Coordinates of N, CA and C in Angstrom, one line a residue:
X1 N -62.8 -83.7 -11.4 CA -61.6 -83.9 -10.6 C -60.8 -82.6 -10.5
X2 N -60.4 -82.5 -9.0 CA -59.8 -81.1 -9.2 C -58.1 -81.3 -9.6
X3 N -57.4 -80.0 -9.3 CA -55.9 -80.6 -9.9 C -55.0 -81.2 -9.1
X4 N -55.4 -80.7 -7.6 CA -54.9 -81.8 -7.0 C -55.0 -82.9 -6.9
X5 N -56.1 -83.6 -7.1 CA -56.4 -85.1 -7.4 C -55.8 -85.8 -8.3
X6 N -55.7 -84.5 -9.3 CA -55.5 -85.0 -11.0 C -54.1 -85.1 -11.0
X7 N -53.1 -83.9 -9.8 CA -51.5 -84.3 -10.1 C -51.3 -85.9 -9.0
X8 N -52.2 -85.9 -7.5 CA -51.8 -87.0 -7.1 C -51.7 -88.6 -7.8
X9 N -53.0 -88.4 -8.7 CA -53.0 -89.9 -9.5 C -52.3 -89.5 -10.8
X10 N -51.5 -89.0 -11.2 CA -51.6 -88.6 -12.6 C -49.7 -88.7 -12.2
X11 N -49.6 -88.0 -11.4 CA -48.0 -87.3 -11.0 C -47.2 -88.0 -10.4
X12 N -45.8 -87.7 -10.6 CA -44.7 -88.0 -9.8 C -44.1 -87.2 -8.8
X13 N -44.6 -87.3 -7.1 CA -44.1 -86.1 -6.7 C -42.5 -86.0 -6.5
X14 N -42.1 -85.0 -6.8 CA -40.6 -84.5 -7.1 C -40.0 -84.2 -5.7
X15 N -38.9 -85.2 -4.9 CA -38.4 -84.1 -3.5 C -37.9 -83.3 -3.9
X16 N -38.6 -82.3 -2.7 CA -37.8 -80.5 -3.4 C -36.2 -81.0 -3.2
X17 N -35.1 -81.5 -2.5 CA -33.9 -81.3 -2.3 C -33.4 -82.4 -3.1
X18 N -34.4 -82.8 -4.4 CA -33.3 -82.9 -6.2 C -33.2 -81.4 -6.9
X19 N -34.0 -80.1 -6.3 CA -33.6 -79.3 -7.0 C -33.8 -77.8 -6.5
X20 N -33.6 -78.6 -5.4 CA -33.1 -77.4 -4.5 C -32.3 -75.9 -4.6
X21 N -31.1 -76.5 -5.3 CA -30.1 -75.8 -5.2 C -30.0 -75.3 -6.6
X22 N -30.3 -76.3 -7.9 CA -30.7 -75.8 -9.0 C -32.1 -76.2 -9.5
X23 N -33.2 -75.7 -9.8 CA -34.2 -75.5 -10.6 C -33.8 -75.9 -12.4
X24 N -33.0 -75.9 -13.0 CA -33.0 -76.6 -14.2 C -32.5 -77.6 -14.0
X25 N -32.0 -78.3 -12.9 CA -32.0 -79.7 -12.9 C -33.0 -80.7 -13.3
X26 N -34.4 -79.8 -13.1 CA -35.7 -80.5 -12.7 C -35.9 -80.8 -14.7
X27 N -35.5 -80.0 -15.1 CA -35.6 -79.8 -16.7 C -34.8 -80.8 -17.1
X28 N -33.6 -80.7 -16.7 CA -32.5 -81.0 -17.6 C -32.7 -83.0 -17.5
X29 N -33.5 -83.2 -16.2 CA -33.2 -84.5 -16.0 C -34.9 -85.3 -16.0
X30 N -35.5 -84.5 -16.8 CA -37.3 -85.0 -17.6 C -37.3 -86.1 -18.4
X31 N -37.9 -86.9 -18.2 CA -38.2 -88.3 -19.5 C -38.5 -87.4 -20.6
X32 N -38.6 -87.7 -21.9 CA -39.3 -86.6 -23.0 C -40.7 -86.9 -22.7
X33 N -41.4 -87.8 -22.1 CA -42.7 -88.0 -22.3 C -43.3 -87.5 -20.9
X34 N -42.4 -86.1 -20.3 CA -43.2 -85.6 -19.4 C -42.5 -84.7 -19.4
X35 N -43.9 -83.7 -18.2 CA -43.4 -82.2 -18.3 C -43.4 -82.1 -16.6
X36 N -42.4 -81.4 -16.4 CA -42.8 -80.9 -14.6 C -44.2 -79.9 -14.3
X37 N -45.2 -80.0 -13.6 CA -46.2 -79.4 -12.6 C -45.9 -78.9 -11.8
X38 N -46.0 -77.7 -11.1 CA -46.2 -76.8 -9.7 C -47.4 -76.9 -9.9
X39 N -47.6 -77.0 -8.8 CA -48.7 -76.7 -7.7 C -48.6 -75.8 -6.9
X40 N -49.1 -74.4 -6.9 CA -48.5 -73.4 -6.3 C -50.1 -72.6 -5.4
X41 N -49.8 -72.6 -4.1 CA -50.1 -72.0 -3.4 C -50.4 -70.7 -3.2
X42 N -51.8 -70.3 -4.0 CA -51.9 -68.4 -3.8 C -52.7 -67.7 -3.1
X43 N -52.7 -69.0 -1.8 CA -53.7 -68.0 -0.9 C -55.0 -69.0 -1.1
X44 N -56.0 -68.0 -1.8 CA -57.3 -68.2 -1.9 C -57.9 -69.8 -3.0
X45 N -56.4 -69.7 -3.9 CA -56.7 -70.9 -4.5 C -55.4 -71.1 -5.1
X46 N -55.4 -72.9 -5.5 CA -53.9 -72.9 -6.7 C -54.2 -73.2 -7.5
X47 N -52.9 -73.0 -8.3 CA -52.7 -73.1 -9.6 C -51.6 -74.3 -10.0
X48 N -51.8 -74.3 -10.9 CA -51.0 -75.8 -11.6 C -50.1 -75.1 -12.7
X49 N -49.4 -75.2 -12.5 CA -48.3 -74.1 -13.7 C -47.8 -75.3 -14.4
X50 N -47.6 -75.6 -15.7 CA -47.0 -76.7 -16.5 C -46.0 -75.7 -17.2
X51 N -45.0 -76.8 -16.5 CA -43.5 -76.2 -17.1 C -43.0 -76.5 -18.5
X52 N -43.3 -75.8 -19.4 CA -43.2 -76.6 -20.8 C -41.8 -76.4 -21.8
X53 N -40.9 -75.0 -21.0 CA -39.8 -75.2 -20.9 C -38.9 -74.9 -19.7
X54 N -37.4 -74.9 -20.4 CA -36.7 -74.7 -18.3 C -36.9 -73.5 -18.0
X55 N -37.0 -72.5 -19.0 CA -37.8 -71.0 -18.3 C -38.4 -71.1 -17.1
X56 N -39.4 -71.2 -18.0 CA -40.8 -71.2 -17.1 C -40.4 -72.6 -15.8
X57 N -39.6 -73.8 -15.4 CA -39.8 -74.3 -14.7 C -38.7 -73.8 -13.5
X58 N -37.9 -72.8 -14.5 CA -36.8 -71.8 -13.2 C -37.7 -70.9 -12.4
X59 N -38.0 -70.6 -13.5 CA -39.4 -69.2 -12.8 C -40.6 -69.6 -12.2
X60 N -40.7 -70.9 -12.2 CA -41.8 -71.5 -10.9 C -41.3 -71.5 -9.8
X61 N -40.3 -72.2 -9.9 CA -39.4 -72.8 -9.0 C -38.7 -71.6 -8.0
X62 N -38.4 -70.7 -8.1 CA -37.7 -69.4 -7.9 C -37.8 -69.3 -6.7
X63 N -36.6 -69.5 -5.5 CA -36.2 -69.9 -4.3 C -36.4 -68.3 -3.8
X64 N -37.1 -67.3 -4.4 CA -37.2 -65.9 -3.8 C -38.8 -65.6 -3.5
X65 N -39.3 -66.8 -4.5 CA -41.1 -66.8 -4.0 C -41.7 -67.3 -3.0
X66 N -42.3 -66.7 -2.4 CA -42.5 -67.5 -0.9 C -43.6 -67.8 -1.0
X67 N -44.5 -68.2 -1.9 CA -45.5 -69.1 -2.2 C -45.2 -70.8 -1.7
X68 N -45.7 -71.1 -1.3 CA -45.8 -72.6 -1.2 C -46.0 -73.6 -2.5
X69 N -45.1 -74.5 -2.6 CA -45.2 -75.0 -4.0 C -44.9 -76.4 -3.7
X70 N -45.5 -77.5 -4.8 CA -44.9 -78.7 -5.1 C -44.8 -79.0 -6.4
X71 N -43.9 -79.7 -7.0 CA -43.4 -80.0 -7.9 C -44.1 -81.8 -8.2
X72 N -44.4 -82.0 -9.3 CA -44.8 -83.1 -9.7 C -44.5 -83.3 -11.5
X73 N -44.1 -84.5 -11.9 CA -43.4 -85.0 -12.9 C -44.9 -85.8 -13.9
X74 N -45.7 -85.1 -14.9 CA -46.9 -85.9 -15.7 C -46.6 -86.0 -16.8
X75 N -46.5 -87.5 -17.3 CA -46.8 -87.6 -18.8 C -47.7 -86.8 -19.5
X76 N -47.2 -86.2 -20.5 CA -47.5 -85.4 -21.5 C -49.0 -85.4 -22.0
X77 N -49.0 -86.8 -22.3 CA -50.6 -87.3 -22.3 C -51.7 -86.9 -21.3
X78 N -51.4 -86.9 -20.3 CA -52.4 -86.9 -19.4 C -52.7 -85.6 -19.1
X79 N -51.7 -84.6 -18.8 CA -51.7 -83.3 -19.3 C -53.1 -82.9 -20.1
X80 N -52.5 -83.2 -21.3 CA -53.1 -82.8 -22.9 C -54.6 -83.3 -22.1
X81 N -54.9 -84.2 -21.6 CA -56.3 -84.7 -21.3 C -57.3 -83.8 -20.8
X82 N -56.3 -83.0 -19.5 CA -56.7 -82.4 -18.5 C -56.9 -80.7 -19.0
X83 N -55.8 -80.4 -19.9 CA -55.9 -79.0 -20.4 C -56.6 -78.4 -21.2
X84 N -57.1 -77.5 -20.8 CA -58.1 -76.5 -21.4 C -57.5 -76.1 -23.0
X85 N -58.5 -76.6 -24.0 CA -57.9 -76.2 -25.7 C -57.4 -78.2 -26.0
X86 N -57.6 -78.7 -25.0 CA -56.9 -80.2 -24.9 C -55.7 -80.0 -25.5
X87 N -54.7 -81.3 -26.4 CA -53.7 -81.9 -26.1 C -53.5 -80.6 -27.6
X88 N -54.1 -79.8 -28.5 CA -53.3 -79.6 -29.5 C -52.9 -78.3 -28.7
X89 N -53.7 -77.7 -27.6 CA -52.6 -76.1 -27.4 C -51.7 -76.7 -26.8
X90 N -51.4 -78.2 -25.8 CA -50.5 -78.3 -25.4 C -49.2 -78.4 -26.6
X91 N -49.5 -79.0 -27.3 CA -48.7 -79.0 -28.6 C -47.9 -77.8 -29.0
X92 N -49.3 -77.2 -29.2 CA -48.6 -76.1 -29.8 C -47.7 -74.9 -28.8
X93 N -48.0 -75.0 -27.5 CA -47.0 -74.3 -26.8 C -45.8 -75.1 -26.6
X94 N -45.2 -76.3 -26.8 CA -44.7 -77.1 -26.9 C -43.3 -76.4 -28.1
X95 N -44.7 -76.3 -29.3 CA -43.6 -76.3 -30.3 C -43.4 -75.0 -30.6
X96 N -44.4 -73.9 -30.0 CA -43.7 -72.4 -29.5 C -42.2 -72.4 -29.0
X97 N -42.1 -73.0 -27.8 CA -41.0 -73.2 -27.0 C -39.6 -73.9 -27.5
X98 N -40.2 -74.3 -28.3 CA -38.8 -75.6 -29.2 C -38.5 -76.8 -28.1
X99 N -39.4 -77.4 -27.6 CA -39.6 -78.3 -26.4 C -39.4 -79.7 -27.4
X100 N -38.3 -80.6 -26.8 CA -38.4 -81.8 -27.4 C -39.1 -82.5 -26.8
X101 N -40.0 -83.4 -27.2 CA -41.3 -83.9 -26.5 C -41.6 -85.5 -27.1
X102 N -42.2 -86.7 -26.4 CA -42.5 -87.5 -26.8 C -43.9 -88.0 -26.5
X103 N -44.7 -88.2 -27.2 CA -45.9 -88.8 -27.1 C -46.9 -87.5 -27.9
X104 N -48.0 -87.3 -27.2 CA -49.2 -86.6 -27.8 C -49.4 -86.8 -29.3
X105 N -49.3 -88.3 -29.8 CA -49.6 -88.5 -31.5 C -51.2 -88.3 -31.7
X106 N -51.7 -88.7 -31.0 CA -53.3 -87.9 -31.4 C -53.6 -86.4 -31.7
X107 N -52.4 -85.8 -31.0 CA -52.7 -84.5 -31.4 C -51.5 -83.6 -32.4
X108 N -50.6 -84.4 -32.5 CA -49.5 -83.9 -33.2 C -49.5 -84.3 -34.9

């Protein structure tokens, strides 16, 4: 399954104009038991960027990139399924970050 498939059945897609105007909204207003997804548009192929804090979900989001992007909301779980190192590097970049998180007990 590729990642598009994987964020369409998997994801919540996000209207860009909840965070249009601010990018840590998308953060500030997360269930714990999910992380925001971009889907980011680079041309020749995309990428799935997991936002695992509001950094990194500003710096996706960044109204100066003229990448084509969509925003999708995945339980944490399903993630960890999907990610390369599975659910413990999610973890552990998680707990890099100081990310308050709920779910991943198989791997935590």
């Amino acid at each position: 399954m590729g990642k598009e498939q994987f964020l369409q059945e998997h994801g919540t897609l996000v209207n860009p104009l909840d965070y249009d105007k601010d990018a840590s909204r998308v953060w500030a207003t997360r269930q714990l038991n999910e992380l925001p997804v971009v889907l980011v548009d680079n041309g020749p192929f995309t990428a799935a960027a997991i936002g695992y804090c509001e950094k990194e979900v500003v710096d996706f989001l960044d109204p100066d990139d003229p990448r084509s992007r969509v925003l999708y909301m995945v339980n944490v779980d399903d993630i960890a399924l999907a990610c390369d190192g599975g659910g413990a590097a999610l973890v552990s970049w998680l707990k890099r970050a100081g990310t308050e998180f709920e779910g991943l007990e198989t791997f935590n």
